[in-house]
CSV table of C-alpha atoms in Angstrom, one decimal:
chain,number,residue,atom,x,y,z
A,133,UNK,CA,4.0,-4.9,-0.5
A,134,UNK,CA,1.0,-2.7,0.3
A,135,UNK,CA,1.5,-1.5,3.9
A,136,UNK,CA,-1.7,0.4,3.9
A,137,UNK,CA,-3.7,-2.7,3.0
A,138,UNK,CA,-2.0,-4.7,5.8
A,139,UNK,CA,-2.8,-1.9,8.3
A,140,UNK,CA,-6.4,-1.7,7.2
A,141,UNK,CA,-7.0,-5.5,7.5
A,142,UNK,CA,-5.4,-5.8,11.0
A,143,UNK,CA,-8.4,-4.7,13.1
A,144,UNK,CA,-10.8,-7.1,11.4
A,145,UNK,CA,-8.4,-10.1,11.7
A,146,UNK,CA,-7.8,-9.2,15.3
A,147,UNK,CA,-11.5,-9.0,15.9
A,148,UNK,CA,-12.1,-12.4,14.4
A,149,UNK,CA,-9.6,-14.0,16.8
A,150,UNK,CA,-11.0,-12.1,19.8
A,151,UNK,CA,-14.6,-13.2,19.0
A,152,UNK,CA,-13.3,-16.8,18.9
A,153,UNK,CA,-12.2,-16.7,22.5
A,154,UNK,CA,-8.6,-15.7,22.1
A,155,UNK,CA,-7.4,-13.3,24.8
A,156,UNK,CA,-6.4,-10.0,23.4
A,157,UNK,CA,-2.6,-10.2,24.0
A,158,UNK,CA,-2.4,-13.6,22.4
A,159,UNK,CA,-4.5,-12.5,19.5
A,160,UNK,CA,-2.3,-9.5,18.9
A,161,UNK,CA,0.9,-11.6,18.9
A,162,UNK,CA,-0.6,-14.0,16.4
A,163,UNK,CA,-1.7,-11.2,14.1
A,164,UNK,CA,1.7,-9.6,14.3
A,165,UNK,CA,3.3,-12.9,13.3
A,166,UNK,CA,0.9,-13.2,10.4
A,167,UNK,CA,1.8,-9.7,9.2
A,168,UNK,CA,5.5,-10.5,9.3
A,169,UNK,CA,4.8,-13.6,7.3
A,170,UNK,CA,2.8,-11.6,4.8
A,171,UNK,CA,5.7,-9.2,4.3
A,172,UNK,CA,7.9,-12.2,3.5
A,173,UNK,CA,5.5,-14.1,1.3
A,174,UNK,CA,3.2,-11.6,-0.5
A,175,UNK,CA,5.7,-9.9,-2.8
A,176,UNK,CA,6.3,-13.1,-4.7
A,177,UNK,CA,3.0,-15.0,-4.0
A,178,UNK,CA,0.2,-12.5,-3.3
A,179,UNK,CA,-3.0,-14.2,-2.0
A,180,UNK,CA,-6.4,-14.0,-3.8
A,181,UNK,CA,-8.1,-13.2,-0.5
A,182,UNK,CA,-5.6,-11.2,1.7
A,183,UNK,CA,-8.0,-11.1,4.7
A,184,UNK,CA,-8.7,-14.8,4.7
A,185,UNK,CA,-5.0,-15.5,4.3
A,186,UNK,CA,-4.2,-13.4,7.4
A,187,UNK,CA,-7.0,-15.0,9.4
A,188,UNK,CA,-5.8,-18.5,8.6
A,189,UNK,CA,-2.1,-17.8,9.2
A,190,UNK,CA,-2.8,-15.8,12.5
A,191,UNK,CA,-5.0,-18.6,13.7
A,192,UNK,CA,-2.4,-21.2,13.0
A,193,UNK,CA,0.3,-19.1,14.7
A,194,UNK,CA,-2.0,-18.9,17.7
A,195,UNK,CA,-2.5,-22.6,17.7
A,196,UNK,CA,1.3,-23.1,17.5
A,197,UNK,CA,1.7,-21.0,20.6
A,198,UNK,CA,-1.0,-22.8,22.4
A,199,UNK,CA,0.5,-26.2,21.7
A,200,UNK,CA,3.7,-24.9,23.3
A,201,UNK,CA,1.7,-24.1,26.4
A,202,UNK,CA,0.6,-26.5,29.2
A,203,UNK,CA,-3.1,-26.1,28.5
A,204,UNK,CA,-3.5,-29.1,26.3
A,205,UNK,CA,-7.2,-29.7,26.8
A,206,UNK,CA,-8.1,-26.1,25.8
A,207,UNK,CA,-5.8,-26.5,22.8
A,208,UNK,CA,-7.6,-29.5,21.5
A,209,UNK,CA,-10.9,-27.6,21.7
A,210,UNK,CA,-9.5,-24.7,19.7
A,211,UNK,CA,-8.2,-27.0,16.9
A,212,UNK,CA,-11.8,-28.0,16.1
A,213,UNK,CA,-12.8,-24.3,15.8
A,214,UNK,CA,-10.1,-23.4,13.2
A,215,UNK,CA,-11.8,-21.4,10.4
A,216,UNK,CA,-11.6,-22.8,6.9
A,217,UNK,CA,-9.5,-21.0,4.4
A,218,UNK,CA,-11.4,-18.7,2.1
A,219,UNK,CA,-13.2,-15.4,2.2
A,220,UNK,CA,-13.6,-14.1,5.7
A,221,UNK,CA,-16.4,-12.2,7.3
A,222,UNK,CA,-16.9,-8.6,6.0
A,223,UNK,CA,-18.0,-7.4,9.5
A,224,UNK,CA,-16.1,-4.3,10.5
A,225,UNK,CA,-15.0,-4.9,14.1
A,226,UNK,CA,-12.7,-1.9,14.4
A,227,UNK,CA,-14.9,0.4,16.5
A,228,UNK,CA,-15.8,-2.5,18.8
A,229,UNK,CA,-12.1,-3.3,19.3
A,230,UNK,CA,-11.5,0.3,20.3
A,231,UNK,CA,-14.1,-0.1,23.1
A,232,UNK,CA,-12.8,-3.5,24.1
A,233,UNK,CA,-9.2,-2.1,24.4
A,234,UNK,CA,-10.5,0.6,26.7
A,235,UNK,CA,-11.1,-2.1,29.2
A,236,UNK,CA,-12.0,-1.2,32.8
A,237,UNK,CA,-9.0,-3.1,34.1
A,238,UNK,CA,-6.7,-0.6,32.4
A,239,UNK,CA,-6.0,3.0,33.3
A,240,UNK,CA,-7.2,5.4,30.6
A,241,UNK,CA,-3.6,6.2,29.5
A,242,UNK,CA,-2.7,2.5,29.2
A,243,UNK,CA,-5.9,1.7,27.4
A,244,UNK,CA,-5.2,4.5,24.8
A,245,UNK,CA,-1.6,3.3,24.4
A,246,UNK,CA,-2.6,-0.3,23.9
A,247,UNK,CA,-5.3,0.6,21.4
A,248,UNK,CA,-3.1,2.8,19.3
A,249,UNK,CA,-0.5,0.1,19.1
A,250,UNK,CA,-2.7,-2.9,18.6
A,251,UNK,CA,-5.6,-1.5,16.6
A,252,UNK,CA,-4.6,1.9,15.4
A,253,UNK,CA,-1.4,0.6,13.8
A,254,UNK,CA,0.9,3.3,15.3
A,255,UNK,CA,4.5,2.4,16.3
A,256,UNK,CA,5.7,2.7,19.9
A,257,UNK,CA,7.8,5.7,18.8
A,258,UNK,CA,4.7,7.5,17.3
A,259,UNK,CA,2.7,6.9,20.5
A,260,UNK,CA,5.5,8.1,22.7
A,261,UNK,CA,5.7,11.4,20.7
A,262,UNK,CA,2.0,11.9,21.1
A,263,UNK,CA,2.3,11.4,24.9
A,264,UNK,CA,5.5,13.5,25.2
A,265,UNK,CA,7.4,10.6,26.9
A,266,UNK,CA,10.5,8.6,26.0
A,267,UNK,CA,10.0,5.7,23.7
A,268,UNK,CA,11.3,3.3,26.3
A,269,UNK,CA,8.8,4.5,28.8
A,270,UNK,CA,5.9,4.0,26.3
A,271,UNK,CA,7.2,0.5,25.5
A,272,UNK,CA,7.0,-0.4,29.2
A,273,UNK,CA,3.5,1.1,29.5
A,274,UNK,CA,2.3,-1.0,26.5
A,275,UNK,CA,3.9,-4.2,27.8
A,276,UNK,CA,2.2,-3.7,31.2
A,277,UNK,CA,-1.1,-3.1,29.6
A,278,UNK,CA,-0.7,-6.4,27.6
A,279,UNK,CA,0.1,-8.2,30.8
A,280,UNK,CA,-2.9,-6.7,32.6
A,281,UNK,CA,-5.4,-7.9,29.9
A,282,UNK,CA,-3.8,-11.3,29.3
A,283,UNK,CA,-6.5,-13.8,30.2
A,284,UNK,CA,-9.1,-11.1,30.8
A,285,UNK,CA,-12.6,-11.6,29.2
A,286,UNK,CA,-13.3,-8.7,26.9
A,287,UNK,CA,-17.0,-8.5,27.7
A,288,UNK,CA,-16.8,-5.1,29.5
A,289,UNK,CA,-16.3,-2.3,27.0
A,290,UNK,CA,-14.5,0.8,28.2
A,291,UNK,CA,-15.8,4.4,28.3
A,292,UNK,CA,-16.5,6.8,25.5
A,293,UNK,CA,-13.9,9.3,26.7
A,294,UNK,CA,-11.0,6.9,26.3
A,295,UNK,CA,-12.2,5.8,22.8
A,296,UNK,CA,-12.5,9.5,21.8
A,297,UNK,CA,-8.9,10.1,23.0
A,298,UNK,CA,-7.7,7.2,20.9
A,299,UNK,CA,-9.5,8.3,17.8
A,300,UNK,CA,-8.2,11.9,18.3
A,301,UNK,CA,-4.6,10.7,18.5
A,302,UNK,CA,-5.0,8.3,15.5
A,303,UNK,CA,-6.4,11.3,13.5
A,304,UNK,CA,-3.5,13.5,14.5
A,305,UNK,CA,-0.9,10.9,13.5
A,306,UNK,CA,-2.7,10.3,10.2
A,307,UNK,CA,-3.0,14.0,9.5
A,308,UNK,CA,0.7,14.9,10.1
A,309,UNK,CA,2.6,11.6,10.6
A,310,UNK,CA,4.2,8.9,8.6
A,311,UNK,CA,1.0,6.8,8.0
A,312,UNK,CA,-2.3,8.1,6.6
A,313,UNK,CA,-4.9,7.2,9.2
A,314,UNK,CA,-6.9,10.4,9.2
A,315,UNK,CA,-9.7,9.1,6.9
A,316,UNK,CA,-10.1,5.9,8.9
A,317,UNK,CA,-10.3,8.0,12.1
A,318,UNK,CA,-13.1,10.1,10.6
A,319,UNK,CA,-14.9,7.0,9.4
A,320,UNK,CA,-14.9,5.5,12.9
A,321,UNK,CA,-15.9,8.7,14.5
A,322,UNK,CA,-18.9,9.0,12.1
A,323,UNK,CA,-19.9,5.5,13.2
A,324,UNK,CA,-19.6,6.4,16.8
A,325,UNK,CA,-21.6,9.6,16.3
A,326,UNK,CA,-24.4,7.6,14.6
A,327,UNK,CA,-24.5,5.2,17.5
A,328,UNK,CA,-24.1,7.5,20.5
A,329,UNK,CA,-25.8,10.9,21.2
A,330,UNK,CA,-22.9,12.6,22.9
A,331,UNK,CA,-21.8,16.2,22.4
A,332,UNK,CA,-18.1,15.4,22.7
A,333,UNK,CA,-18.4,12.7,20.0
A,334,UNK,CA,-20.0,15.4,17.8
A,335,UNK,CA,-17.3,17.8,18.8
A,336,UNK,CA,-14.5,15.4,17.8
A,337,UNK,CA,-16.2,14.7,14.5
A,338,UNK,CA,-16.5,18.4,13.8
A,339,UNK,CA,-12.9,19.0,14.7
A,340,UNK,CA,-11.7,16.3,12.3
A,341,UNK,CA,-13.8,17.5,9.4
A,342,UNK,CA,-12.6,21.1,9.9
A,343,UNK,CA,-8.9,20.1,10.0
A,344,UNK,CA,-9.3,17.6,7.2
A,345,UNK,CA,-10.9,20.3,5.0
A,346,UNK,CA,-7.6,22.1,4.9
A,347,UNK,CA,-5.5,19.1,4.1
A,348,UNK,CA,-5.1,19.7,0.3
A,349,UNK,CA,-3.6,23.2,1.0
A,350,UNK,CA,-1.2,22.1,3.7
A,351,UNK,CA,1.6,21.0,1.4
A,352,UNK,CA,3.1,22.5,-1.8
A,353,UNK,CA,3.7,20.5,-5.0
A,354,UNK,CA,7.2,19.6,-3.8
A,355,UNK,CA,5.8,18.2,-0.5
A,356,UNK,CA,6.9,21.1,1.7
A,357,UNK,CA,4.7,22.4,4.5
A,358,UNK,CA,2.5,25.5,3.9
A,359,UNK,CA,1.8,27.4,7.1
A,360,UNK,CA,-1.9,28.2,7.8
A,361,UNK,CA,-1.5,31.9,7.1
A,362,UNK,CA,0.0,31.2,3.6
A,363,UNK,CA,-2.4,28.5,2.5
A,364,UNK,CA,-4.6,28.9,-0.6
A,365,UNK,CA,-8.0,29.0,1.0
A,366,UNK,CA,-9.6,28.3,-2.3
A,367,UNK,CA,-8.3,24.8,-2.0
A,368,UNK,CA,-10.1,24.2,1.3
A,369,UNK,CA,-13.0,21.8,1.2
A,370,UNK,CA,-16.0,24.1,1.8
A,371,UNK,CA,-18.5,21.2,2.1
A,372,UNK,CA,-16.5,19.6,4.9
A,373,UNK,CA,-16.2,23.0,6.6
A,374,UNK,CA,-19.9,23.6,6.4
A,375,UNK,CA,-20.6,20.1,7.7
A,376,UNK,CA,-18.2,20.5,10.6
A,377,UNK,CA,-19.6,23.9,11.6
A,378,UNK,CA,-23.2,22.6,11.5
A,379,UNK,CA,-22.2,19.6,13.7
A,380,UNK,CA,-20.3,21.9,16.1
A,381,UNK,CA,-23.2,24.4,16.5
A,382,UNK,CA,-25.6,21.6,17.4
A,383,UNK,CA,-23.1,20.2,20.0
A,384,UNK,CA,-22.5,23.7,21.5
A,385,UNK,CA,-26.2,24.3,21.8
A,386,UNK,CA,-26.4,21.5,24.3
A,387,UNK,CA,-24.3,23.5,26.8
A,388,UNK,CA,-22.1,20.6,27.8
A,389,UNK,CA,-18.7,22.0,26.7
A,390,UNK,CA,-15.8,19.6,26.4
A,391,UNK,CA,-12.2,19.9,25.0
A,392,UNK,CA,-13.1,18.6,21.5
A,393,UNK,CA,-15.9,21.1,21.1
A,394,UNK,CA,-13.5,23.9,22.2
A,395,UNK,CA,-10.8,22.8,19.8
A,396,UNK,CA,-13.4,22.6,17.0
A,397,UNK,CA,-14.6,26.1,17.8
A,398,UNK,CA,-11.0,27.3,17.3
A,399,UNK,CA,-10.7,25.4,14.0
A,400,UNK,CA,-14.1,26.9,12.9
A,401,UNK,CA,-12.9,30.4,13.5
A,402,UNK,CA,-9.8,29.8,11.3
A,403,UNK,CA,-12.1,28.3,8.6
A,404,UNK,CA,-14.5,31.2,8.8
A,405,UNK,CA,-11.9,33.8,8.0
A,406,UNK,CA,-11.7,34.8,4.3
A,407,UNK,CA,-8.1,35.7,4.8
A,408,UNK,CA,-5.4,35.1,7.4
A,409,UNK,CA,-5.5,38.8,8.3
A,410,UNK,CA,-9.3,38.7,9.0
A,411,UNK,CA,-8.9,35.9,11.6
A,412,UNK,CA,-10.7,36.7,14.8
A,413,UNK,CA,-7.7,36.1,17.1
A,414,UNK,CA,-9.4,37.7,20.1
A,415,UNK,CA,-12.1,35.2,20.1
A,416,UNK,CA,-9.6,32.4,19.5
A,417,UNK,CA,-7.7,33.4,22.6
A,418,UNK,CA,-11.0,33.2,24.6
A,419,UNK,CA,-11.5,29.7,23.3
A,420,UNK,CA,-8.0,28.8,24.2
A,421,UNK,CA,-8.7,30.0,27.7
A,422,UNK,CA,-11.7,27.7,27.9
A,423,UNK,CA,-9.6,24.8,26.5
A,424,UNK,CA,-6.8,25.5,29.0
A,425,UNK,CA,-9.4,25.4,31.8
A,426,UNK,CA,-10.7,22.1,30.6
A,427,UNK,CA,-7.4,20.3,30.0
A,428,UNK,CA,-4.6,22.2,31.8
A,429,UNK,CA,-2.4,21.1,28.9
A,430,UNK,CA,1.0,22.7,28.3
A,431,UNK,CA,0.5,22.2,24.6
A,432,UNK,CA,-2.7,24.1,24.7
A,433,UNK,CA,-1.0,27.0,26.6
A,434,UNK,CA,1.8,26.9,23.9
A,435,UNK,CA,-0.8,27.3,21.1
A,436,UNK,CA,-2.5,30.0,23.2
A,437,UNK,CA,0.8,32.0,23.3
A,438,UNK,CA,0.7,32.1,19.5
A,439,UNK,CA,-2.9,33.4,19.5
A,440,UNK,CA,-2.0,36.0,22.1
A,441,UNK,CA,0.8,37.1,19.9
A,442,UNK,CA,-1.6,37.6,17.0
A,443,UNK,CA,-4.3,39.3,19.1
A,444,UNK,CA,-2.2,41.5,21.3
A,445,UNK,CA,1.2,41.7,19.6
A,446,UNK,CA,4.3,39.5,19.6
A,447,UNK,CA,5.7,40.8,22.9
A,448,UNK,CA,2.5,39.7,24.7
A,449,UNK,CA,2.9,36.3,23.1
A,450,UNK,CA,6.5,36.1,24.3
A,451,UNK,CA,5.4,37.0,27.8
A,452,UNK,CA,2.8,34.2,27.7
A,453,UNK,CA,5.6,31.9,26.5
A,454,UNK,CA,7.9,32.6,29.5
A,455,UNK,CA,5.6,30.7,31.8
A,456,UNK,CA,6.1,27.5,29.8
A,457,UNK,CA,8.8,24.9,29.9
A,458,UNK,CA,11.1,25.5,26.9
A,459,UNK,CA,11.6,21.7,26.5
A,460,UNK,CA,8.0,21.4,25.2
A,461,UNK,CA,7.7,20.1,21.6
A,462,UNK,CA,7.6,23.1,19.2
A,463,UNK,CA,8.4,25.6,21.9
A,464,UNK,CA,11.5,26.8,20.0
A,465,UNK,CA,9.4,27.1,16.8
A,466,UNK,CA,6.8,29.2,18.5
A,467,UNK,CA,9.4,31.4,20.1
A,468,UNK,CA,11.1,31.8,16.7
A,469,UNK,CA,7.9,32.9,15.1
A,470,UNK,CA,7.1,35.5,17.8
A,471,UNK,CA,10.7,36.9,17.8
A,472,UNK,CA,10.5,37.3,14.0
A,473,UNK,CA,7.3,39.2,14.3
A,474,UNK,CA,8.9,41.4,17.0
A,475,UNK,CA,11.8,42.1,14.6
A,476,UNK,CA,14.5,40.2,16.3
A,477,UNK,CA,15.7,38.2,13.2
A,478,UNK,CA,18.9,36.9,14.7
A,479,UNK,CA,17.2,35.3,17.7
A,480,UNK,CA,14.4,34.0,15.4
A,481,UNK,CA,16.9,32.4,13.0
A,482,UNK,CA,18.7,30.7,15.8
A,483,UNK,CA,15.5,29.4,17.3
A,484,UNK,CA,14.2,28.2,13.9
A,485,UNK,CA,17.5,26.2,13.5
A,486,UNK,CA,17.1,24.8,17.0
A,487,UNK,CA,13.5,23.8,16.4
A,488,UNK,CA,14.5,22.1,13.1
A,489,UNK,CA,16.9,19.8,15.0
A,490,UNK,CA,14.0,18.7,17.3
A,491,UNK,CA,11.3,18.4,14.6
A,492,UNK,CA,9.3,15.1,14.8
A,493,UNK,CA,9.2,14.5,11.0
A,494,UNK,CA,11.2,15.4,7.9
A,495,UNK,CA,8.6,17.8,6.4
A,496,UNK,CA,8.6,19.9,9.5
A,497,UNK,CA,12.3,19.8,9.8
A,498,UNK,CA,12.8,21.0,6.3
A,499,UNK,CA,10.2,23.8,6.8
A,500,UNK,CA,12.0,25.1,9.9
A,501,UNK,CA,15.4,24.9,8.2
A,502,UNK,CA,14.1,27.0,5.3
A,503,UNK,CA,12.7,29.5,7.8
A,504,UNK,CA,16.1,29.9,9.5
A,505,UNK,CA,17.9,30.2,6.1
A,506,UNK,CA,15.4,32.8,4.9
A,507,UNK,CA,16.0,35.0,8.0
A,508,UNK,CA,19.8,34.6,7.8
A,509,UNK,CA,19.6,35.7,4.1
A,510,UNK,CA,17.6,38.8,5.1
A,511,UNK,CA,20.1,39.7,7.8
A,512,UNK,CA,23.0,39.5,5.3
A,513,UNK,CA,21.5,41.9,2.8
């Protein structure tokens, strides 16, 4: 069973049903039923046209649900509209669906959560981790969003800011999570940049390209994580870096700074350094100051503490860290790194072990566990 294929087809199948007048919540339920059926049937009886098969099955599941409902007259009209089996339209509806999910009737946070779940293909757990909330809380938020848009006509697309937030979170999950969605997020952001002249769209595209350029160097042959300072910079994609920097410079020249442009500027400074030791940490701290002003995000301030530790020494970084809640994701890992640089190996080893227990994925957990073991071994010599 090709899970990536199923995920890639989901937005198009969902778009076909929405265009045929199915409200979004019902369309998503029907598509999910079709995906479950595909998992059951395809391993032994793969279809010649996977997309057409999903459209047909999803439509029939929708009709089954409609027949169980009281609206019989509407049901009879929909039966006549059933698409014939066979090749389905090749139109890419994904970006349109992102805008439709960012519906004015939803709050921005609910719109992002709904889109990530329904179109982005992320699980409720993955979305909850991105939002730093319990999984149960996120499940309730998504359920409320579905109820809100049930029966709503999707003829009022949402705003660009919400769509950018969704694309950013999809890229982040694809870049470091369980499902590879990074390339799809870049593709959609390129489409958006071609359609809309907006400096933050350009900023997000630049940020994605600069991060993606380092992807080949982020893991060792055995799958373990390689920290930025230890990466082989010869494996970085210089064409993507050059493209990202060019896009960013054009966006910054418009003097309408936003958070994605600020993040891209930080990524560009990392990419511009020939070696880790030559990184311009002072300027990176200045960009983190701008980013904190724009977002007031605790995660931004956590990353800023690392930059301060590099620019002004580990004790300055630890001082910046004291103002932050120690329950923040990766707080223990940052504290461990700064304590190690300050020479306190015992505390650093303990914090690395603590961070490993809280790691959001296996690769990060293994990396932090190895860091703790490395320091414990040094202390025993």
